[in-house]
Coordinates of C-alpha atoms and ligand atoms in Angstrom, one line a residue:
M1495 CA -1.5 25.9 21.4
A1496 CA -0.2 25.1 24.8
R1497 CA 3.1 23.2 24.5
R1498 CA 4.1 20.8 27.2
P1499 CA 7.7 20.4 28.3
R1500 CA 9.5 17.7 26.4
L1501 CA 10.1 14.6 28.6
L1502 CA 12.2 11.7 27.5
L1503 CA 11.3 8.2 28.4
S1504 CA 13.2 6.0 30.9
I1505 CA 15.2 3.6 28.9
V1506 CA 16.1 0.1 30.0
T1507 CA 19.6 -0.8 28.9
A1508 CA 21.3 -4.1 29.8
G1509 CA 19.5 -4.2 33.2
A1510 CA 20.3 -0.7 34.1
V1511 CA 17.6 2.0 34.2
I1512 CA 18.9 5.3 33.0
A1513 CA 16.5 8.0 33.8
V1514 CA 17.0 10.8 31.3
A1515 CA 15.2 13.8 32.7
A1516 CA 15.8 16.3 30.0
A1517 CA 18.1 16.5 27.0
S1518 CA 19.1 20.0 27.9
A1519 CA 20.5 18.9 31.3
Q1520 CA 23.0 16.7 29.4
S1521 CA 26.2 18.0 27.9
G1522 CA 29.2 16.8 26.1
A1523 CA 30.3 13.4 24.8
A1524 CA 29.5 11.6 28.0
A1525 CA 25.9 12.5 27.8
Q1526 CA 25.8 11.5 24.2
A1527 CA 27.2 8.1 25.1
R1528 CA 24.5 7.6 27.7
K1529 CA 21.6 8.3 25.4
A1530 CA 20.2 5.1 24.0
A1531 CA 18.5 5.0 20.7
P1532 CA 14.9 6.2 21.1
S1533 CA 12.1 3.9 20.3
K1534 CA 10.8 4.4 16.8
P1535 CA 7.3 5.8 16.0
D1536 CA 4.8 3.3 14.8
K1537 CA 2.2 5.8 13.5
V1538 CA 2.5 8.7 11.1
V1539 CA 0.2 11.7 10.6
I1540 CA 0.9 13.8 7.5
I1541 CA -0.9 17.2 7.4
V1542 CA -0.9 18.9 4.0
V1543 CA -2.1 22.5 4.2
D1544 CA -2.9 23.2 0.5
S1545 CA -1.0 26.2 -0.8
L1546 CA 0.8 27.0 2.4
S1547 CA 4.0 28.9 1.5
K1548 CA 6.4 30.0 4.2
E1549 CA 5.4 33.5 3.1
I1550 CA 1.8 32.8 4.1
V1551 CA 2.8 31.3 7.5
D1552 CA 4.7 34.5 8.3
K1553 CA 2.2 37.0 6.9
Y1554 CA -0.8 35.5 8.7
D1555 CA 1.0 34.6 11.9
M1556 CA 0.1 31.0 12.0
D1557 CA 1.0 30.4 15.7
N1558 CA 0.4 26.6 15.8
V1559 CA 2.4 26.1 12.6
K1560 CA 5.2 28.3 14.1
A1561 CA 5.1 26.3 17.3
L1562 CA 5.6 23.1 15.4
M1563 CA 8.5 24.7 13.6
A1564 CA 10.0 25.8 16.9
D1565 CA 9.4 22.6 18.9
G1566 CA 9.9 20.0 16.1
V1567 CA 12.5 19.4 13.4
D1568 CA 12.1 22.3 11.1
T1569 CA 13.8 22.7 7.7
P1570 CA 14.5 26.4 7.1
R1571 CA 15.9 25.8 3.6
S1572 CA 13.2 23.4 2.5
Y1573 CA 11.4 23.8 -0.9
L1574 CA 9.0 21.8 -2.9
G1575 CA 11.6 20.5 -5.4
H1576 CA 9.5 19.7 -8.4
T1577 CA 7.1 21.0 -11.1
G1578 CA 4.2 21.0 -11.7
S1579 CA 3.9 22.6 -8.3
V1580 CA 0.2 21.6 -8.2
T1581 CA -2.1 19.6 -5.9
V1582 CA -2.6 16.6 -8.0
V1583 CA 1.1 16.0 -8.4
T1584 CA 2.5 16.7 -4.9
H1585 CA 0.0 14.6 -2.9
N1586 CA 1.3 11.7 -4.9
V1587 CA 5.0 12.7 -4.6
I1588 CA 4.8 13.0 -0.8
T1589 CA 3.6 9.4 -0.4
S1590 CA 5.7 7.8 -3.2
G1591 CA 9.1 9.4 -2.6
L1592 CA 9.3 9.8 -6.4
L1593 CA 9.7 12.9 -8.6
P1594 CA 6.8 13.5 -11.1
K1595 CA 9.0 12.1 -13.9
H1596 CA 8.6 8.7 -12.2
T1597 CA 5.1 8.8 -10.7
G1598 CA 3.1 8.5 -14.0
W1599 CA 2.0 12.1 -14.2
T1600 CA 3.9 15.4 -13.9
N1601 CA 1.2 18.0 -14.1
E1602 CA -2.5 18.7 -14.6
G1603 CA -2.0 17.3 -18.1
Y1604 CA -1.2 13.7 -18.9
R1605 CA -0.4 11.9 -22.2
D1606 CA -1.3 8.3 -22.0
V1607 CA 1.7 7.1 -23.9
E1608 CA 1.6 3.5 -22.6
D1609 CA -2.2 3.2 -23.1
V1610 CA -2.9 2.7 -19.4
L1611 CA -6.4 4.2 -19.6
P1612 CA -9.3 3.4 -21.8
D1613 CA -10.0 6.0 -24.4
G1614 CA -13.1 8.2 -23.8
P1615 CA -16.1 8.4 -26.1
K1616 CA -14.7 10.8 -28.7
V1617 CA -16.3 11.8 -31.9
D1618 CA -13.2 13.3 -33.4
N1619 CA -9.7 12.0 -32.8
E1620 CA -8.2 15.3 -31.7
G1621 CA -6.8 15.4 -28.2
E1622 CA -7.0 11.6 -28.0
D1623 CA -4.9 10.2 -25.2
L1624 CA -4.6 13.5 -23.4
Y1625 CA -6.2 13.8 -19.9
I1626 CA -6.7 16.3 -17.1
T1627 CA -5.4 14.6 -14.0
S1628 CA -7.4 16.7 -11.6
N1629 CA -10.5 15.1 -13.1
W1630 CA -9.3 11.7 -12.0
D1631 CA -10.6 9.5 -9.2
N1632 CA -9.3 6.1 -8.1
T1633 CA -10.4 4.5 -11.4
S1634 CA -7.8 6.5 -13.3
M1635 CA -5.3 7.3 -10.7
F1636 CA -4.7 3.8 -9.2
P1637 CA -4.2 2.1 -12.6
V1638 CA -1.6 4.8 -13.5
Q1639 CA 0.2 4.5 -10.1
Q1640 CA 0.2 0.7 -10.4
H1641 CA 1.3 0.7 -14.1
Y1642 CA 4.4 2.7 -13.1
G1643 CA 5.0 0.0 -10.4
Y1644 CA 5.9 1.8 -7.2
P1645 CA 4.6 1.2 -3.7
K1646 CA 2.9 4.0 -1.8
L1647 CA 3.5 4.9 1.9
A1648 CA 0.2 3.3 2.7
D1649 CA 1.4 -0.1 1.4
Y1650 CA 4.2 0.0 4.0
L1651 CA 2.0 1.1 6.9
N1652 CA -1.2 -0.9 6.4
D1653 CA 0.3 -4.1 7.9
T1654 CA 0.4 -2.5 11.4
G1655 CA -2.9 -0.6 11.4
K1656 CA -5.4 1.1 9.2
V1657 CA -4.3 3.9 6.9
I1658 CA -7.0 6.5 6.4
T1659 CA -6.8 9.4 3.9
I1660 CA -9.1 12.4 4.3
S1661 CA -9.3 15.3 1.8
P1662 CA -12.3 17.2 0.6
K1663 CA -10.5 17.5 -2.8
A1664 CA -11.0 14.1 -4.5
Y1665 CA -7.9 14.0 -6.7
A1666 CA -5.7 15.0 -3.8
A1667 CA -7.3 12.2 -1.7
Y1668 CA -6.7 9.4 -4.2
G1669 CA -3.2 10.5 -5.1
F1670 CA -2.3 10.9 -1.5
G1671 CA -3.7 7.6 -0.3
G1672 CA -3.3 5.3 -3.3
A1673 CA -4.7 1.8 -3.4
G1674 CA -3.0 0.7 -0.2
S1675 CA -5.0 3.2 1.9
D1676 CA -7.7 1.2 3.7
S1677 CA -10.1 4.1 3.6
I1678 CA -10.2 7.2 1.4
I1679 CA -12.7 9.8 2.5
T1680 CA -13.5 12.7 0.2
F1681 CA -16.4 14.5 -1.5
G1682 CA -17.7 13.7 -4.9
S1683 CA -20.4 15.2 -7.1
V1684 CA -22.9 12.7 -5.7
T1685 CA -25.7 14.1 -3.6
C1686 CA -27.9 12.1 -1.4
L1687 CA -31.2 10.9 -2.7
D1688 CA -33.6 13.0 -0.7
G1689 CA -32.6 16.3 -2.0
S1690 CA -30.0 18.5 -3.7
R1691 CA -29.2 20.5 -0.6
W1692 CA -26.3 18.4 0.5
R1693 CA -22.9 17.2 -0.7
G1694 CA -21.9 14.1 1.1
P1695 CA -18.8 12.0 1.8
V1696 CA -17.8 9.5 -0.7
G1697 CA -14.6 7.5 -1.4
I1698 CA -13.3 4.0 -0.6
A1699 CA -14.5 2.1 2.4
V1700 CA -15.9 5.2 4.0
P1701 CA -16.6 4.2 7.7
G1702 CA -20.2 4.3 8.7
Y1703 CA -19.6 6.9 11.4
I1704 CA -18.5 9.2 8.6
S1705 CA -20.9 8.4 5.8
G1706 CA -23.9 8.5 8.2
T1707 CA -27.2 9.2 6.7
C1708 CA -28.2 11.9 4.3
G1709 CA -27.9 15.2 6.1
S1710 CA -25.7 14.0 8.9
R1711 CA -22.6 15.7 10.1
Y1712 CA -20.3 15.1 7.2
Y1713 CA -22.8 16.4 4.6
V1714 CA -22.3 20.0 3.8
E1715 CA -24.4 22.6 2.0
R1716 CA -24.3 22.9 -1.7
S1717 CA -25.2 26.0 -3.7
K1718 CA -24.1 28.5 -1.2
I1719 CA -23.2 32.0 -2.4
Y1720 CA -20.8 34.0 -0.3
D1721 CA -19.1 37.2 -1.7
T1722 CA -17.6 35.3 -4.5
F1723 CA -19.3 37.0 -7.4
K1724 CA -16.8 39.8 -6.9
E1725 CA -13.8 40.3 -9.1
P1726 CA -11.3 38.6 -9.1
A1727 CA -12.8 35.8 -6.9
S1728 CA -15.5 35.0 -9.5
L1729 CA -12.7 33.4 -11.7
Y1730 CA -12.9 30.5 -9.3
P1731 CA -15.9 31.1 -6.9
A1732 CA -16.7 29.2 -3.8
L1733 CA -20.2 28.0 -4.4
D1734 CA -20.6 25.4 -1.6
D1735 CA -19.0 24.3 1.6
R1736 CA -16.6 21.7 0.2
Y1737 CA -13.4 23.7 0.3
V1738 CA -14.5 26.5 2.6
V1739 CA -15.8 26.1 6.2
G1740 CA -19.2 27.6 5.4
D1741 CA -21.7 29.2 7.8
D1742 CA -23.6 26.2 9.1
P1743 CA -22.0 25.3 12.5
D1744 CA -23.4 21.7 12.4
H1745 CA -22.0 21.0 8.9
Q1746 CA -18.7 22.8 8.6
G1747 CA -16.8 21.9 5.5
G1748 CA -13.2 22.4 4.4
D1749 CA -10.4 22.2 6.9
I1750 CA -12.8 21.6 9.8
W1751 CA -14.5 18.7 7.9
T1752 CA -11.1 17.0 7.5
T1753 CA -10.1 17.5 11.1
D1754 CA -13.4 16.4 12.6
A1755 CA -13.3 13.3 10.5
A1756 CA -9.6 12.6 11.6
I1757 CA -10.6 12.9 15.2
D1758 CA -13.5 10.5 14.7
V1759 CA -11.1 8.1 13.0
M1760 CA -8.8 8.3 16.1
D1761 CA -11.8 7.4 18.2
N1762 CA -12.8 4.4 16.2
E1763 CA -9.8 2.8 14.5
D1764 CA -6.6 1.1 15.2
W1765 CA -4.7 3.2 12.8
S1766 CA -1.1 3.5 11.7
G1767 CA -1.3 6.3 9.1
L1768 CA -3.5 9.4 8.8
F1769 CA -3.0 11.4 5.6
L1770 CA -4.9 14.7 6.0
S1771 CA -5.3 17.5 3.5
L1772 CA -6.7 21.0 4.3
P1773 CA -8.0 22.8 1.3
G1774 CA -9.1 26.3 2.7
V1775 CA -5.9 28.3 2.2
D1776 CA -5.6 27.2 -1.5
K1777 CA -9.2 28.3 -2.2
A1778 CA -8.8 31.7 -0.7
A1779 CA -5.4 32.2 -2.4
H1780 CA -6.8 31.4 -5.8
M1781 CA -9.8 33.7 -5.2
W1782 CA -8.1 36.7 -3.8
G1783 CA -4.4 36.6 -5.0
G1784 CA -2.7 35.0 -2.0
V1785 CA -0.8 37.5 0.1
L1786 CA -2.2 40.3 -2.0
D1787 CA -5.7 39.6 -0.7
P1788 CA -7.1 43.0 0.3
G1789 CA -9.5 41.3 2.8
P1790 CA -13.3 41.5 2.8
E1791 CA -14.6 44.8 1.4
G1792 CA -18.1 46.3 1.1
P1793 CA -21.3 45.5 3.0
D1794 CA -21.5 41.9 1.6
G1795 CA -17.8 41.2 2.1
D1796 CA -17.6 37.8 3.8
P1797 CA -14.4 37.2 5.8
M1798 CA -14.8 33.5 5.4
T1799 CA -13.5 33.2 1.9
H1800 CA -10.4 35.4 2.6
M1801 CA -6.8 34.6 3.4
E1802 CA -6.8 35.8 7.0
F1803 CA -9.7 33.5 8.0
A1804 CA -8.4 30.6 5.9
A1805 CA -4.9 30.8 7.4
A1806 CA -6.3 31.1 11.0
T1807 CA -8.7 28.1 10.3
A1808 CA -5.9 25.9 9.0
D1809 CA -3.6 26.9 11.9
A1810 CA -6.4 26.0 14.4
Q1811 CA -6.8 22.6 12.9
V1812 CA -3.0 21.9 13.2
G1813 CA -3.4 22.7 16.9
R1814 CA -6.4 20.5 17.3
I1815 CA -4.6 17.5 15.7
M1816 CA -1.5 17.9 17.9
D1817 CA -3.7 18.4 21.0
E1818 CA -5.6 15.2 20.2
L1819 CA -2.5 13.2 19.8
E1820 CA -1.1 14.5 23.0
E1821 CA -4.4 13.9 25.0
R1822 CA -4.5 10.3 23.7
G1823 CA -0.8 9.8 24.7
E1824 CA 0.1 9.1 21.1
L1825 CA 2.4 12.0 20.4
D1826 CA 5.6 10.1 21.4
N1827 CA 4.9 7.2 19.1
T1828 CA 3.5 9.3 16.2
L1829 CA 5.6 11.0 13.7
V1830 CA 3.8 14.2 12.5
V1831 CA 4.7 15.8 9.2
L1832 CA 3.4 19.2 8.4
T1833 CA 3.9 20.4 4.9
A1834 CA 2.2 21.9 1.8
D1835 CA 1.7 20.7 -1.7
H1836 CA 2.9 24.1 -3.1
G1837 CA 2.8 27.7 -2.2
S1838 CA 1.0 30.6 -3.9
V1839 CA 2.1 33.1 -6.5
A1840 CA 0.2 36.4 -6.3
G1841 CA -1.0 37.3 -9.8
E1842 CA 0.0 41.0 -9.7
H1843 CA 0.9 40.6 -13.4
F1844 CA -2.1 38.8 -14.7
H1845 CA -2.4 37.4 -18.3
G1846 CA -5.8 35.6 -17.9
L1847 CA -9.1 36.9 -19.1
Y1848 CA -11.6 38.2 -16.6
D1849 CA -15.1 37.7 -18.0
P1850 CA -17.9 38.3 -15.4
A1851 CA -20.3 36.2 -17.5
L1852 CA -18.3 33.0 -17.1
D1853 CA -16.2 31.1 -14.5
Y1854 CA -13.3 32.1 -16.7
G1855 CA -10.7 30.4 -14.5
F1856 CA -11.1 27.1 -16.2
F1857 CA -10.7 28.6 -19.6
N1858 CA -7.6 30.4 -18.5
W1859 CA -6.2 27.2 -17.0
Y1860 CA -7.0 24.7 -19.8
F1861 CA -7.1 24.8 -23.6
G1862 CA -7.9 21.6 -25.4
D1863 CA -10.5 19.0 -26.1
V1864 CA -9.4 16.2 -23.8
E1865 CA -10.4 12.7 -22.6
N1866 CA -12.8 12.3 -19.7
D1867 CA -13.9 15.9 -19.6
P1868 CA -17.2 17.0 -20.8
A1869 CA -16.0 20.5 -21.5
N1870 CA -14.2 21.5 -24.6
Y1871 CA -11.8 24.2 -23.4
N1872 CA -11.9 26.3 -26.5
L1873 CA -11.8 29.9 -25.3
P1874 CA -8.2 30.6 -24.6
Q1875 CA -7.2 33.9 -22.9
P1876 CA -5.9 36.4 -25.5
A1877 CA -2.4 36.1 -24.1
L1878 CA -2.2 32.5 -25.2
Q1879 CA -3.9 32.8 -28.5
P1880 CA -0.8 33.2 -30.7
L1881 CA 0.0 29.6 -29.6
T1882 CA -3.5 28.1 -29.8
D1883 CA -4.1 29.8 -33.2
A1884 CA -1.3 27.8 -34.7
G1885 CA -3.5 24.7 -34.4
N1886 CA -1.1 22.3 -32.8
V1887 CA -2.0 22.4 -29.1
G1888 CA -3.6 19.2 -27.8
L1889 CA -3.7 20.4 -24.3
S1890 CA -2.2 23.4 -22.5
Y1891 CA -2.3 24.1 -18.8
S1892 CA -1.4 27.6 -17.8
D1893 CA -0.9 28.7 -14.2
S1894 CA 2.3 30.3 -12.9
S1895 CA 3.9 28.5 -15.8
I1896 CA 2.7 27.3 -19.2
N1897 CA 2.7 23.6 -20.0
V1898 CA 1.9 22.3 -23.5
W1899 CA 1.2 18.9 -24.9
L1900 CA 1.3 19.1 -28.7
K1901 CA -0.7 17.2 -31.3
D1902 CA 2.1 16.9 -33.8
Q1903 CA 5.3 16.2 -31.8
S1904 CA 7.7 16.2 -34.8
P1905 CA 10.9 18.3 -34.2
E1906 CA 9.8 21.0 -36.7
K1907 CA 6.4 21.4 -35.1
V1908 CA 7.9 21.4 -31.5
A1909 CA 10.3 24.1 -32.7
E1910 CA 7.5 26.1 -34.2
A1911 CA 5.5 26.1 -30.9
A1912 CA 8.6 26.9 -28.9
E1913 CA 9.2 30.0 -31.0
I1914 CA 5.7 31.2 -30.5
M1915 CA 5.9 30.6 -26.7
E1916 CA 9.0 32.6 -26.5
G1917 CA 7.0 35.6 -27.6
L1918 CA 4.1 35.2 -25.1
P1919 CA 3.8 37.9 -22.4
D1920 CA 6.4 37.6 -19.6
V1921 CA 7.9 34.3 -20.6
T1922 CA 11.3 34.1 -19.0
A1923 CA 12.4 30.9 -20.9
V1924 CA 11.1 28.1 -23.0
W1925 CA 12.1 24.5 -22.2
R1926 CA 11.8 21.4 -24.5
N1927 CA 11.2 17.9 -23.1
D1928 CA 14.0 15.7 -24.4
G1929 CA 12.9 12.6 -22.5
D1930 CA 15.3 12.4 -19.6
H1931 CA 15.8 16.2 -19.2
F1932 CA 14.6 19.5 -20.5
T1933 CA 16.7 21.6 -22.9
R1934 CA 16.3 25.4 -22.8
V1935 CA 15.5 26.5 -26.3
S1936 CA 15.2 30.2 -25.8
P1937 CA 17.4 32.9 -24.3
I1938 CA 16.8 33.6 -20.6
R1939 CA 14.9 36.9 -20.2
W1940 CA 16.7 38.1 -17.1
E1941 CA 15.3 41.6 -17.6
R1942 CA 11.7 40.2 -17.2
M1943 CA 12.5 39.1 -13.6
Y1944 CA 11.8 41.6 -10.8
S1945 CA 14.7 41.2 -8.3
G1946 CA 18.2 39.9 -7.8
G1947 CA 16.8 37.2 -5.5
E1948 CA 14.5 36.0 -8.3
R1949 CA 17.4 35.9 -10.8
A1950 CA 19.6 34.0 -8.3
W1951 CA 16.8 31.5 -7.7
F1952 CA 16.3 31.0 -11.4
A1953 CA 20.0 30.4 -12.0
R1954 CA 20.2 27.9 -9.2
K1955 CA 16.9 26.0 -9.5
A1956 CA 15.1 26.5 -12.8
Q1957 CA 16.8 23.7 -14.7
E1958 CA 16.4 21.3 -11.8
L1959 CA 12.8 22.0 -11.3
V1960 CA 11.8 21.8 -14.9
N1961 CA 13.7 18.5 -15.3
T1962 CA 11.4 16.8 -12.8
Q1963 CA 8.8 16.7 -15.5
A1964 CA 11.1 15.0 -18.0
A1965 CA 9.0 11.9 -18.9
D1966 CA 7.3 11.0 -22.1
Y1967 CA 3.9 11.5 -20.4
G1968 CA 4.9 15.1 -19.5
P1969 CA 4.5 18.3 -21.5
D1970 CA 6.4 18.8 -24.7
L1971 CA 7.2 22.3 -23.8
V1972 CA 7.3 24.4 -20.6
A1973 CA 7.5 28.2 -20.4
T1974 CA 8.7 29.6 -17.1
L1975 CA 7.2 32.9 -15.8
P1976 CA 8.6 35.5 -13.4
D1977 CA 7.5 36.2 -9.8
D1978 CA 3.9 37.5 -9.2
T1979 CA 2.8 36.4 -12.7
T1980 CA -0.1 34.1 -13.5
Y1981 CA -2.1 33.3 -16.7
S1982 CA -5.1 31.9 -14.9
V1983 CA -6.6 33.2 -11.6
A1984 CA -5.7 35.9 -9.1
G1985 CA -3.4 33.7 -7.1
D1986 CA -1.9 30.5 -8.5
H1987 CA 1.0 28.0 -8.4
G1988 CA 2.5 25.4 -10.7
G1989 CA 5.8 27.0 -11.7
I1990 CA 9.3 27.5 -10.4
Q1991 CA 8.8 30.7 -8.4
R1992 CA 10.0 30.9 -4.8
A1993 CA 6.5 31.9 -3.6
T1994 CA 5.2 28.5 -4.8
Q1995 CA 8.4 26.5 -4.1
Q1996 CA 9.3 27.7 -0.6
I1997 CA 7.0 25.6 1.6
P1998 CA 7.3 24.4 5.2
I1999 CA 8.4 20.8 5.8
V2000 CA 8.3 20.1 9.6
F2001 CA 8.7 16.8 11.4
A2002 CA 7.3 16.7 15.0
G2003 CA 6.2 14.3 17.7
A2004 CA 8.0 11.0 18.1
G2005 CA 10.3 12.3 20.7
L2006 CA 12.2 14.5 18.1
S2007 CA 14.4 17.3 19.2
S2008 CA 13.9 20.9 18.2
R2009 CA 17.1 20.9 16.2
D2010 CA 16.6 22.0 12.6
L2011 CA 17.7 20.1 9.5
Q2012 CA 19.8 22.5 7.5
A2013 CA 19.6 20.5 4.3
E2014 CA 17.5 21.7 1.4
V2015 CA 14.8 19.1 2.2
R2016 CA 12.2 18.6 -0.6
S2017 CA 8.7 17.0 -0.8
V2018 CA 10.2 13.9 -2.4
D2019 CA 12.4 13.4 0.7
I2020 CA 9.5 13.2 3.1
M2021 CA 8.6 9.5 2.4
P2022 CA 12.1 8.1 2.6
T2023 CA 12.7 10.1 5.8
I2024 CA 9.4 8.8 7.3
L2025 CA 10.4 5.2 6.5
K2026 CA 13.9 5.7 8.0
A2027 CA 12.4 7.2 11.2
M2028 CA 10.0 4.3 11.5
G2029 CA 12.7 1.7 10.9
I2030 CA 10.9 0.4 7.7
E2031 CA 13.1 -0.9 4.9
A2032 CA 12.2 0.4 1.5
T2033 CA 11.4 -2.3 -1.1
Y2034 CA 11.6 0.0 -4.1
P2035 CA 14.2 2.7 -5.0
M2036 CA 13.0 6.3 -4.4
D2037 CA 14.2 9.6 -5.7
G2038 CA 14.2 11.3 -2.3
I2039 CA 16.9 11.4 0.4
A2040 CA 16.2 9.6 3.7
Y2041 CA 17.3 12.2 6.3
T2042 CA 18.0 11.2 9.9
L2043 CA 15.8 13.2 12.2
P2044 CA 17.6 14.5 15.3
H2045 CA 16.5 13.3 18.7
Ligands
ZN154 ZN1 -2.8 22.3 -3.8
ZN155 ZN1 -4.5 25.5 -5.9

């Protein structure tokens, strides 16, 4: 991406015009005194690159992301700062400024302790009140957000312009936008009436220039098969062009779908907020093991589903969005936030089941018979079976951690489950939900960790990260796992590992300097920092810290 020199505006102060040519020409206290406060941005663009760890930015040389880090306010010590380090949690954390223990759900599982949602049509009573949050759309997510009573970023921004949320992943879109987002543009399972070939845009108040007609630009091909019947990708295959770009140049999906729609929105709307989510890196990381992806192999190897292509595609979209803002003269009044919803843990130590006959990823992720899901996840991977055989798991969600909602939550039954979890492969510690914090109920298995760096991270962050799930709707028990270890698919996230916690958080545009913030900035700090930069007073207490962005 071509970067232009940074020019500061002429500032009118008490009748005198002080032309400030370039900050670098100024020096010392006198120069500081002459700099008036810069005008505040009145628009915000948040770009979430799904699964983008700092490790991935470096390994795949994402030049536009690196240029933003260099030119904008980077946060070299940033980390996600919560668990579950999953899509459905973080998209809501970013635009609420709250930790999962205050947002209404902490993970892919949710116990409806305050009876917010109607019970599903269940024959038996087992698993009642347990939900999988990534099945949710606005009809579940908005009531839970509103029940817990907090405003979303869109509620602050929608007075001054439209707030538009765009994400091919539905549960990310609704969590990110919330009820205050004027439009939410995503994909659903709905196809258009004249054929099963297409998957089209759905959502809330989808503008006509996006929804179009059946088969127009924002419809993408269903039922495509790339090289994804190969191991290990077949655990979570890409079977249409929703999360991947695809091979139809007129109907590109994934990251390009999001970005094309964002540019159409800029053309057509008076907007104040654009919340954009790019799903491609996450898909490739799950399929091929993140940074362990060997790349396309064999005659039918399709580069498109792999990490190198996905990282380059996401990086190009970041460049396109910045270029658009600049060409439109909007970069100085727009605060751009580039971040991720989690990173990616390579499943070098894999405790899922690989069964070529089934999309086994879902059985590795979920165990339980839960509300609002037609599937009964009753085929646990062998590694988890000692726990499920005991008969007390209502729902478990296993990724780069293990999270368990029990049927019988009595202290004896919780202790029984904790003891079993302590013996599961590679568990580094078991933690019990005590309402406002987690208590470690097993020894720490330092010898199961792979490096001094990992042990130091665990000592410094494990308790803090697990505590962010301490709510009565959260899991009863959590088991932490070491680096490069998953129970689910080839590459995953969800836990406390550095590979999933160390994500970029970059603030750019809005006349910001290139000075870094040295604080350990977390996802939860993004919203209070945005509000402060825009001069908007918060009406509700947030968990995050409002940092001052350097000009
Ligand atoms: Zn994600
Ligand atoms: Zn993911």
